[in-house]
Amino acid sequence: MPSPSVEDYIKAIYKAHAEHGNVATQDLAGRLSVSAPAVSKMLRKLSELRLISHTPYQGIKLTRAGEKMALEIIRHHRLIELYLVQAMGYSWDSVHEEAERLEHHISEAFEDRIDQLLGHPATCPHGDPIPTRAGTIARTSNRSLAHQRSPAQLMVRRVSDEDADLLRHFEALGIIPGTAIEFVKQEPFEGPLILNVGGKLVQLTPHAAKQIFVDLAPARADAGDA
């Protein structure tokens, strides 16, 4: 069985690649709060285990076995998050750290039981897709609200789950996955974004907007009616 640290590295590599298309040592060091030498040592181990391919100056890539491991641990994490919210009454801002601890220790039978109890869910409380048991994962939006032009009618697809304070702030504003919002404008000189959320105008800092991922909202069926 792989150690929790190996799984943490594999998951971090997968997420970094999904977000940026490449993975650098310094990026991993920042994500995992470790030193660059510690990352280099672990990368050698992961290469020996045939979980990654690492070519100097070419970045780091997961092998098929590494990707399978990453999707499995991500599936554990997101199912645990949803179970804690739906079955145990946790708030969505408190489940990430719990899932980080538990994801390494549940069995496949326990994972399947959670999946069945929750009705085979497609997403976690923060809108991230849950990988299937077969190791596939649905595509999701990587369009950050901070990089969206205004005006625009948008649908919130997912939010970053790593900052509990931000999650509480988003919930207070009504910005949760599945919510339709209108991006009205951004104030000059990189000022706050002005959003219409459920008929109420709210302000959001550019930093917070980077943690919200959106799609263009589907056109209304009656949009062309006179």
PDB file of C-alpha atoms in Angstrom, residues 60-159:
ATOM      1  CA  ILE A  60       6.606  15.889 -14.320  1.00  0.00           C
ATOM      2  CA  LYS A  61       3.918  13.601 -15.698  1.00  0.00           C
ATOM      3  CA  LEU A  62       1.942  10.811 -14.106  1.00  0.00           C
ATOM      4  CA  THR A  63       2.163   7.359 -15.618  1.00  0.00           C
ATOM      5  CA  ARG A  64      -1.041   5.438 -16.171  1.00  0.00           C
ATOM      6  CA  ALA A  65      -0.572   3.805 -12.759  1.00  0.00           C
ATOM      7  CA  GLY A  66       0.039   7.210 -11.185  1.00  0.00           C
ATOM      8  CA  GLU A  67      -3.074   8.698 -12.739  1.00  0.00           C
ATOM      9  CA  LYS A  68      -5.146   5.743 -11.563  1.00  0.00           C
ATOM     10  CA  MET A  69      -3.870   6.270  -8.024  1.00  0.00           C
ATOM     11  CA  ALA A  70      -4.583  10.013  -8.187  1.00  0.00           C
ATOM     12  CA  LEU A  71      -8.163   9.528  -9.334  1.00  0.00           C
ATOM     13  CA  GLU A  72      -8.753   6.912  -6.644  1.00  0.00           C
ATOM     14  CA  ILE A  73      -7.589   9.181  -3.824  1.00  0.00           C
ATOM     15  CA  ILE A  74      -9.527  12.135  -5.267  1.00  0.00           C
ATOM     16  CA  ARG A  75     -12.623   9.920  -5.392  1.00  0.00           C
ATOM     17  CA  HIS A  76     -12.121   9.060  -1.722  1.00  0.00           C
ATOM     18  CA  HIS A  77     -11.684  12.721  -0.820  1.00  0.00           C
ATOM     19  CA  ARG A  78     -14.750  14.031  -2.608  1.00  0.00           C
ATOM     20  CA  LEU A  79     -17.049  11.206  -1.521  1.00  0.00           C
ATOM     21  CA  ILE A  80     -15.965  11.747   2.087  1.00  0.00           C
ATOM     22  CA  GLU A  81     -16.623  15.494   1.798  1.00  0.00           C
ATOM     23  CA  LEU A  82     -20.138  14.883   0.493  1.00  0.00           C
ATOM     24  CA  TYR A  83     -20.863  12.221   3.102  1.00  0.00           C
ATOM     25  CA  LEU A  84     -19.769  14.536   5.905  1.00  0.00           C
ATOM     26  CA  VAL A  85     -22.076  17.283   4.608  1.00  0.00           C
ATOM     27  CA  GLN A  86     -25.137  15.212   3.717  1.00  0.00           C
ATOM     28  CA  ALA A  87     -25.065  12.460   6.335  1.00  0.00           C
ATOM     29  CA  MET A  88     -23.256  14.043   9.273  1.00  0.00           C
ATOM     30  CA  GLY A  89     -24.283  17.673   9.085  1.00  0.00           C
ATOM     31  CA  TYR A  90     -20.857  19.217   8.548  1.00  0.00           C
ATOM     32  CA  SER A  91     -20.705  22.618   6.886  1.00  0.00           C
ATOM     33  CA  TRP A  92     -19.067  22.773   3.472  1.00  0.00           C
ATOM     34  CA  ASP A  93     -16.240  24.940   4.819  1.00  0.00           C
ATOM     35  CA  SER A  94     -15.155  22.340   7.396  1.00  0.00           C
ATOM     36  CA  VAL A  95     -14.936  19.124   5.377  1.00  0.00           C
ATOM     37  CA  HIS A  96     -11.763  19.610   3.335  1.00  0.00           C
ATOM     38  CA  GLU A  97      -9.348  19.085   6.216  1.00  0.00           C
ATOM     39  CA  GLU A  98     -11.335  16.116   7.533  1.00  0.00           C
ATOM     40  CA  ALA A  99     -11.310  14.515   4.092  1.00  0.00           C
ATOM     41  CA  GLU A 100      -7.570  15.146   3.753  1.00  0.00           C
ATOM     42  CA  ARG A 101      -7.024  13.018   6.864  1.00  0.00           C
ATOM     43  CA  LEU A 102      -9.543  10.271   6.083  1.00  0.00           C
ATOM     44  CA  GLU A 103      -8.912   9.791   2.356  1.00  0.00           C
ATOM     45  CA  HIS A 104      -5.830   7.627   2.959  1.00  0.00           C
ATOM     46  CA  HIS A 105      -7.494   5.163   5.278  1.00  0.00           C
ATOM     47  CA  ILE A 106     -10.843   4.008   3.885  1.00  0.00           C
ATOM     48  CA  SER A 107     -11.201   0.666   2.129  1.00  0.00           C
ATOM     49  CA  GLU A 108     -12.668   0.178  -1.329  1.00  0.00           C
ATOM     50  CA  ALA A 109     -15.675  -1.534   0.268  1.00  0.00           C
ATOM     51  CA  PHE A 110     -16.246   1.490   2.510  1.00  0.00           C
ATOM     52  CA  GLU A 111     -15.881   3.812  -0.490  1.00  0.00           C
ATOM     53  CA  ASP A 112     -18.475   1.804  -2.442  1.00  0.00           C
ATOM     54  CA  ARG A 113     -20.857   1.874   0.522  1.00  0.00           C
ATOM     55  CA  ILE A 114     -20.654   5.665   0.769  1.00  0.00           C
ATOM     56  CA  ASP A 115     -21.215   5.937  -2.974  1.00  0.00           C
ATOM     57  CA  GLN A 116     -24.341   3.775  -2.750  1.00  0.00           C
ATOM     58  CA  LEU A 117     -25.731   5.605   0.270  1.00  0.00           C
ATOM     59  CA  LEU A 118     -25.327   8.944  -1.489  1.00  0.00           C
ATOM     60  CA  GLY A 119     -26.974   7.721  -4.687  1.00  0.00           C
ATOM     61  CA  HIS A 120     -23.829   7.664  -6.848  1.00  0.00           C
ATOM     62  CA  PRO A 121     -23.256  11.432  -6.813  1.00  0.00           C
ATOM     63  CA  ALA A 122     -21.512  13.268  -9.642  1.00  0.00           C
ATOM     64  CA  THR A 123     -19.972  16.144  -7.674  1.00  0.00           C
ATOM     65  CA  CYS A 124     -18.696  17.044  -4.204  1.00  0.00           C
ATOM     66  CA  PRO A 125     -20.177  19.920  -2.132  1.00  0.00           C
ATOM     67  CA  HIS A 126     -17.841  22.384  -3.855  1.00  0.00           C
ATOM     68  CA  GLY A 127     -18.861  21.349  -7.379  1.00  0.00           C
ATOM     69  CA  ASP A 128     -15.786  19.272  -8.247  1.00  0.00           C
ATOM     70  CA  PRO A 129     -16.520  16.095 -10.225  1.00  0.00           C
ATOM     71  CA  ILE A 130     -16.184  12.793  -8.391  1.00  0.00           C
ATOM     72  CA  PRO A 131     -14.137  10.240 -10.363  1.00  0.00           C
ATOM     73  CA  THR A 132     -15.951   7.016 -11.141  1.00  0.00           C
ATOM     74  CA  ARG A 133     -14.996   3.648  -9.719  1.00  0.00           C
ATOM     75  CA  ALA A 134     -13.646   2.802 -13.165  1.00  0.00           C
ATOM     76  CA  GLY A 135     -11.209   5.716 -13.012  1.00  0.00           C
ATOM     77  CA  THR A 136     -12.844   8.259 -15.313  1.00  0.00           C
ATOM     78  CA  ILE A 137     -13.661  11.851 -14.443  1.00  0.00           C
ATOM     79  CA  ALA A 138     -16.010  14.362 -16.044  1.00  0.00           C
ATOM     80  CA  ARG A 139     -14.629  17.535 -17.540  1.00  0.00           C
ATOM     81  CA  THR A 140     -15.211  20.658 -15.506  1.00  0.00           C
ATOM     82  CA  SER A 141     -14.872  24.396 -15.940  1.00  0.00           C
ATOM     83  CA  ASN A 142     -11.436  25.938 -15.529  1.00  0.00           C
ATOM     84  CA  ARG A 143     -12.712  29.415 -16.393  1.00  0.00           C
ATOM     85  CA  SER A 144     -12.028  31.589 -13.359  1.00  0.00           C
ATOM     86  CA  LEU A 145     -14.495  34.377 -12.652  1.00  0.00           C
ATOM     87  CA  ALA A 146     -11.470  36.666 -12.305  1.00  0.00           C
ATOM     88  CA  HIS A 147     -10.687  36.138 -16.006  1.00  0.00           C
ATOM     89  CA  GLN A 148     -14.258  36.581 -17.232  1.00  0.00           C
ATOM     90  CA  ARG A 149     -15.266  39.717 -19.122  1.00  0.00           C
ATOM     91  CA  SER A 150     -18.338  41.687 -18.128  1.00  0.00           C
ATOM     92  CA  PRO A 151     -21.213  41.970 -18.614  1.00  0.00           C
ATOM     93  CA  ALA A 152     -22.045  38.277 -18.632  1.00  0.00           C
ATOM     94  CA  GLN A 153     -24.679  35.819 -17.476  1.00  0.00           C
ATOM     95  CA  LEU A 154     -22.856  32.988 -15.749  1.00  0.00           C
ATOM     96  CA  MET A 155     -23.360  29.723 -13.917  1.00  0.00           C
ATOM     97  CA  VAL A 156     -21.157  28.881 -10.937  1.00  0.00           C
ATOM     98  CA  ARG A 157     -19.792  25.373 -11.509  1.00  0.00           C
ATOM     99  CA  ARG A 158     -17.321  24.925  -8.688  1.00  0.00           C
ATOM    100  CA  VAL A 159     -15.313  26.767  -6.050  1.00  0.00           C
TER     101      VAL A 159
END
